[in-house]
GROMACS .gro file of C-alpha atoms in nm:
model
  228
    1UNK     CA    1   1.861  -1.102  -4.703
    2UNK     CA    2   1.658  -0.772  -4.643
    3UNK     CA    3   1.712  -0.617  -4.239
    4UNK     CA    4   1.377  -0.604  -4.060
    5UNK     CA    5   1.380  -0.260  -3.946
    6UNK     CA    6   1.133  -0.433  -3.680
    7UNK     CA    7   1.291  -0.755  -3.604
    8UNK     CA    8   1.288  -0.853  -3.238
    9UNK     CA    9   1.618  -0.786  -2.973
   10UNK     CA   10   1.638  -1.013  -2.733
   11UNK     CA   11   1.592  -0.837  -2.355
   12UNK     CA   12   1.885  -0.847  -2.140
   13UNK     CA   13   1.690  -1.092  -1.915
   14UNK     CA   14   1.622  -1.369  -2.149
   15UNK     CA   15   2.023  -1.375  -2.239
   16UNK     CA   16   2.174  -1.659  -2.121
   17UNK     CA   17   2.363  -1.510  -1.805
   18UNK     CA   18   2.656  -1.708  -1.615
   19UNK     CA   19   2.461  -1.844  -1.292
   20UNK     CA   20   2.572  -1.669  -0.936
   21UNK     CA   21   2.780  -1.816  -0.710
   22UNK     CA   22   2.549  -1.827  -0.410
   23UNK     CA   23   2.762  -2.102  -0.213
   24UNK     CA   24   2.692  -2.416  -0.034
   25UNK     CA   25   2.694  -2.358   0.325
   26UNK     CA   26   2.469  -2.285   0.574
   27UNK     CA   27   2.318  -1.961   0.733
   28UNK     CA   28   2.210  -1.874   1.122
   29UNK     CA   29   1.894  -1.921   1.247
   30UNK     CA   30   1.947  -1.544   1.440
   31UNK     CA   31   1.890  -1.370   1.076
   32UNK     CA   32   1.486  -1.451   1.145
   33UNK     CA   33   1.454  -1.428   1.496
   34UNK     CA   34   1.739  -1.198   1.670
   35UNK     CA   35   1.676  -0.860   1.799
   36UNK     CA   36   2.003  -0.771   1.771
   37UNK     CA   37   2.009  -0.903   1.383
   38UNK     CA   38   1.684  -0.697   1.308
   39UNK     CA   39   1.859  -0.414   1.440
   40UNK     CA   40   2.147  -0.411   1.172
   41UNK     CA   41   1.894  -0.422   0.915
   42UNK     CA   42   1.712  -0.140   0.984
   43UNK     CA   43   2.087   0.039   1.070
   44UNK     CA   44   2.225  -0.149   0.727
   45UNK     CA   45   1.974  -0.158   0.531
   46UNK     CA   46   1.655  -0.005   0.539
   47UNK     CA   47   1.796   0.317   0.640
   48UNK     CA   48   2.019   0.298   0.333
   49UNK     CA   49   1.790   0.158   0.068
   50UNK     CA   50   1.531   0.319  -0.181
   51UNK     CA   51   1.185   0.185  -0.056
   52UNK     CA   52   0.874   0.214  -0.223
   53UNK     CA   53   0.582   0.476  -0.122
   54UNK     CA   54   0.290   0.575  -0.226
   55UNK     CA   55   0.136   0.526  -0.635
   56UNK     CA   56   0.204   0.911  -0.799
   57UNK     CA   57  -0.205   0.909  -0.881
   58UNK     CA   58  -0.265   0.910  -0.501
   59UNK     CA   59  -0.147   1.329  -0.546
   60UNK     CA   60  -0.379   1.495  -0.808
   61UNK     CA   61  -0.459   1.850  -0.609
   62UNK     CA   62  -0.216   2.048  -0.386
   63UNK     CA   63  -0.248   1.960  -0.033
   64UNK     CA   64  -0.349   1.573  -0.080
   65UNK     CA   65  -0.113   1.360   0.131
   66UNK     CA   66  -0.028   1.000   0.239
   67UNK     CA   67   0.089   0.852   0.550
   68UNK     CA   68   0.339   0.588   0.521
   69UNK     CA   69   0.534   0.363   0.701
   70UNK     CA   70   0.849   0.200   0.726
   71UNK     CA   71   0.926  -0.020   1.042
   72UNK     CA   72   0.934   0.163   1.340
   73UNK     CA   73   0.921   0.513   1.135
   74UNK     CA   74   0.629   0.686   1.017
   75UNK     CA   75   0.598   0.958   0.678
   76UNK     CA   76   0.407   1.202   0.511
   77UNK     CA   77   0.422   1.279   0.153
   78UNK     CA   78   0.232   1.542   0.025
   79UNK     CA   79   0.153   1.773  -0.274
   80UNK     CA   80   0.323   2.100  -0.279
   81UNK     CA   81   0.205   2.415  -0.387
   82UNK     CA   82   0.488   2.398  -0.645
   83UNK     CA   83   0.323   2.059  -0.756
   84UNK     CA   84   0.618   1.890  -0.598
   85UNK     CA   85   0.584   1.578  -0.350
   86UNK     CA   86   0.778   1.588  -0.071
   87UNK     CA   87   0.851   1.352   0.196
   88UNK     CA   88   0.877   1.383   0.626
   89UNK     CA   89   0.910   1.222   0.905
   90UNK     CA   90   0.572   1.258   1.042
   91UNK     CA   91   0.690   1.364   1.366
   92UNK     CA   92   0.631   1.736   1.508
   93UNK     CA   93   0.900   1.926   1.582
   94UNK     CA   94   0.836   2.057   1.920
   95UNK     CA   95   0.781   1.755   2.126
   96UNK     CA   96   0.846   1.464   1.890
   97UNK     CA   97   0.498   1.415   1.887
   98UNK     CA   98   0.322   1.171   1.557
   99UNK     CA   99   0.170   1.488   1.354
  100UNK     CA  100  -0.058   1.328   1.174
  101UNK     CA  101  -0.266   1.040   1.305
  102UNK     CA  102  -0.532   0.868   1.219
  103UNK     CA  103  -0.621   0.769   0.823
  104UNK     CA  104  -0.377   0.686   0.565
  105UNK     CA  105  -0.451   0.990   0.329
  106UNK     CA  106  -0.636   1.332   0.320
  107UNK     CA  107  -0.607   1.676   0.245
  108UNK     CA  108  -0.438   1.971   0.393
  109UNK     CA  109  -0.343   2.318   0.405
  110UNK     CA  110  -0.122   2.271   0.665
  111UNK     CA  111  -0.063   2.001   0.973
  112UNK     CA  112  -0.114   2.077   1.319
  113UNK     CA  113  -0.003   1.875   1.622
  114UNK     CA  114  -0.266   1.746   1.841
  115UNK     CA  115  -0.049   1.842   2.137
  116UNK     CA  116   0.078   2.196   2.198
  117UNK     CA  117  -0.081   2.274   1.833
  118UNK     CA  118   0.235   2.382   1.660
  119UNK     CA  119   0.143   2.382   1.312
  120UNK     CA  120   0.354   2.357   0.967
  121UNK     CA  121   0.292   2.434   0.575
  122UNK     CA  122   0.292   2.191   0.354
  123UNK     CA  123   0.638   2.276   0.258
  124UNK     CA  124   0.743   2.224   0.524
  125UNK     CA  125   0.822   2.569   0.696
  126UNK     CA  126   0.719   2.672   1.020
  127UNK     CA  127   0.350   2.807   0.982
  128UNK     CA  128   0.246   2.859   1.347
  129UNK     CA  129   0.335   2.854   1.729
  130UNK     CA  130   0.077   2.949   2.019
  131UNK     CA  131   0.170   3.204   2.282
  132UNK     CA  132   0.480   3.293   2.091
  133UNK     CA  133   0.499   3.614   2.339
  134UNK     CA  134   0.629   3.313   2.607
  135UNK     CA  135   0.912   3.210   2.377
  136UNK     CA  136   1.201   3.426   2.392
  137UNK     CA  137   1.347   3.287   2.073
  138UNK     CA  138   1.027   3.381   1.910
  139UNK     CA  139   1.006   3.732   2.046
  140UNK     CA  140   1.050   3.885   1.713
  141UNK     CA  141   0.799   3.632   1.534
  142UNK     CA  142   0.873   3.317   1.359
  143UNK     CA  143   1.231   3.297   1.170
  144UNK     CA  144   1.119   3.376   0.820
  145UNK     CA  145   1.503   3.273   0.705
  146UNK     CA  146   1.864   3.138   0.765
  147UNK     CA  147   1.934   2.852   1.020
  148UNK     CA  148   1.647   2.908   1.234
  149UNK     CA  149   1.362   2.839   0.984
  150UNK     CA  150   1.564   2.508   0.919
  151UNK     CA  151   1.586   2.427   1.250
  152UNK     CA  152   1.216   2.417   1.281
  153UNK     CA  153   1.154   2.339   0.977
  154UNK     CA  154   1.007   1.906   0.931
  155UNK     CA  155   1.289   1.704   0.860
  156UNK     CA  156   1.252   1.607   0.486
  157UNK     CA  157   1.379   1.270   0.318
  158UNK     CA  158   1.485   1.225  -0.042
  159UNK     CA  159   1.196   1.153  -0.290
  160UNK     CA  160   1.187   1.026  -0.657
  161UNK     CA  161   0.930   0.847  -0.883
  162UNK     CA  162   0.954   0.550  -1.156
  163UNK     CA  163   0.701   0.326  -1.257
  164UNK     CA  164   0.426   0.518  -1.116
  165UNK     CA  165   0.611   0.442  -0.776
  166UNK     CA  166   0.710   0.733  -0.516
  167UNK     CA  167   1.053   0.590  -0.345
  168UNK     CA  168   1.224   0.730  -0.026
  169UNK     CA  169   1.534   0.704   0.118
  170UNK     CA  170   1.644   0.801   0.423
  171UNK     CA  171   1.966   0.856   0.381
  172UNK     CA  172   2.132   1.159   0.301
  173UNK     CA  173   2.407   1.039   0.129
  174UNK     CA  174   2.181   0.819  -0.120
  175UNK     CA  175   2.290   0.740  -0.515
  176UNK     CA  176   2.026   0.856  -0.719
  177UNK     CA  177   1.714   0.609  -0.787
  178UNK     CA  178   1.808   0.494  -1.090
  179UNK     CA  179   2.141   0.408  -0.998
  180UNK     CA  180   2.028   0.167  -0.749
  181UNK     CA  181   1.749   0.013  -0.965
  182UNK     CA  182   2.006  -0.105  -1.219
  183UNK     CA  183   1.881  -0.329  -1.487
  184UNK     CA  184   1.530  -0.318  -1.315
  185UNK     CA  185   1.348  -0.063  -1.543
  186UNK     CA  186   1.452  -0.233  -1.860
  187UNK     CA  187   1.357  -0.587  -1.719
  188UNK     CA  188   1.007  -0.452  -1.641
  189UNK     CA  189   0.925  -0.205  -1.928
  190UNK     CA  190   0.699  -0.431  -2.104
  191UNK     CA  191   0.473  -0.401  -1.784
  192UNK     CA  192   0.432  -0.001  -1.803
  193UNK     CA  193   0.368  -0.001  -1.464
  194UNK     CA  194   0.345   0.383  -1.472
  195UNK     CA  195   0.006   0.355  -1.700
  196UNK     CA  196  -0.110   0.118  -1.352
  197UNK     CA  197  -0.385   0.233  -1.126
  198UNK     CA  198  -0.394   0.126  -0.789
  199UNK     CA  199  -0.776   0.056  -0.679
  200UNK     CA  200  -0.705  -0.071  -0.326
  201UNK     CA  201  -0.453  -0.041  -0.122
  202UNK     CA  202  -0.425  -0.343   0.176
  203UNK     CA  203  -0.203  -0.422   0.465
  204UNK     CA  204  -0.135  -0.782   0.557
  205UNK     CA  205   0.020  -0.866   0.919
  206UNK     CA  206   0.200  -1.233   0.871
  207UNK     CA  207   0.305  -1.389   1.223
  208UNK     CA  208   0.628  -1.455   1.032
  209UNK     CA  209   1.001  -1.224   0.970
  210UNK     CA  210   0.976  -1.066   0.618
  211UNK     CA  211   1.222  -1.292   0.467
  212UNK     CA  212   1.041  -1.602   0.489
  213UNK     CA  213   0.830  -1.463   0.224
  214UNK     CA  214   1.073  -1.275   0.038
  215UNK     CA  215   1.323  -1.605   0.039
  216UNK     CA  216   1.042  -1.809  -0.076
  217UNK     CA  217   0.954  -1.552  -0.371
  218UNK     CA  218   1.291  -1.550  -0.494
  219UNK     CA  219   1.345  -1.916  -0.524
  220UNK     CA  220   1.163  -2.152  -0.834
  221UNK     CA  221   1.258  -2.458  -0.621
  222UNK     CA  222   0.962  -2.543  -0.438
  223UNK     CA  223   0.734  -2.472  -0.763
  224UNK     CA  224   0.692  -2.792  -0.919
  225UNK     CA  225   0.550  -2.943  -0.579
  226UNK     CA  226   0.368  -2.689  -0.392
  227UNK     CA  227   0.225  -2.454  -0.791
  228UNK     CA  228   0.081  -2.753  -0.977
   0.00000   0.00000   0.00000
């Protein structure tokens, strides 16, 4: 018999696989309807997971940005001059005011607060301060360096890309992406997501917690009723 230098591997996700242990009793109610429950989430979970942004073709020229948002927290991820995208809170540094408002993306040079109009390069940095002669702190100009210029700086979150995907976290001491994707990018290769173009981008508000639709996603139970 002659080896196929082509012949076919089986993926990893068509092997037969032992089946989980997921148990046979029942959960609480709370987990879709308690405050208190949603709150260890976001302290548990969100804030420690990689979520997914904005689609990588969204950022073609230096200064174009996205607003995002997770839960209660808002982000901007823009273009760098360096042609890297970075990631902040979208809050202004002064008076924790929302620095950007209004449409999901644009372009900038820099972003100014609508309120005392601090303003900040899209790096980041410090760019501008009005009647800086009535800030002591600011007497000699605007730190240009050490602790300072971080200080003022816009607090930036981790960024990576796969699939065409920007993902965030939120937590400083976050494993790298792939590390927490696993077995994912070899289970959806064959889709080359990152050759994907995104033509419209939608928001759907469901009167429902996000795990009723997530649960229902991940199960094939109801499918032979409810999909034929």
């Amino acid at each position: 018999m002659t080896k196929n230098n082509n012949s076919y591997r089986t993926p990893s996700i068509d092997r037969d696989t032992p089946l989980p242990n997921i148990g046979d009793t029942r959960f609480s109610g709370e987990r879709f309807h308690s405050a208190e429950f949603m709150q260890k989430e976001w302290t548990h979970l969100w804030r420690r997971v990689w979520n997914m942004g904005p689609r990588l073709e969204e950022f073609s020229e230096v200064g174009d940005y996205v607003i995002h948002k997770l839960g209660k927290e808002s982000f901007i991820f823009v273009l760098d001059k360096d042609h890297t995208i970075r990631a902040y809170y979208n809050v202004c540094q002064h008076r924790g005011n929302r620095l950007v408002c209004g449409d999901r993306n644009g372009k900038a040079r820099f972003f100014k607060c609508a309120f005392h109009a601090w303003s900040w390069n899209i790096d980041g940095s410090i760019k501008g301060v009005p009647d800086q002669d009535t800030f002591p702190q600011f007497k000699d100009g605007l730190p240009k360096d050490g602790p300072r210029k971080d200080e003022l700086a816009l607090s930036e979150i981790k960024v990576d890309n796969w699939g065409g995907w920007l993902w965030f976290n939120i937590d400083g001491k976050a494993e790298p992406l792939l590390d927490f994707l696993g077995v994912l990018p070899e289970h959806i290769a064959p889709y080359r997501m990152q050759d994907m173009r995104a033509y419209v981008n939608a928001t759907f508000l469901w009167d429902c917690n996000w795990k009723i639709a997530v649960d229902a996603f991940n199960e094939s139970y109801h499918l032979s009723l409810i999909h034929i």
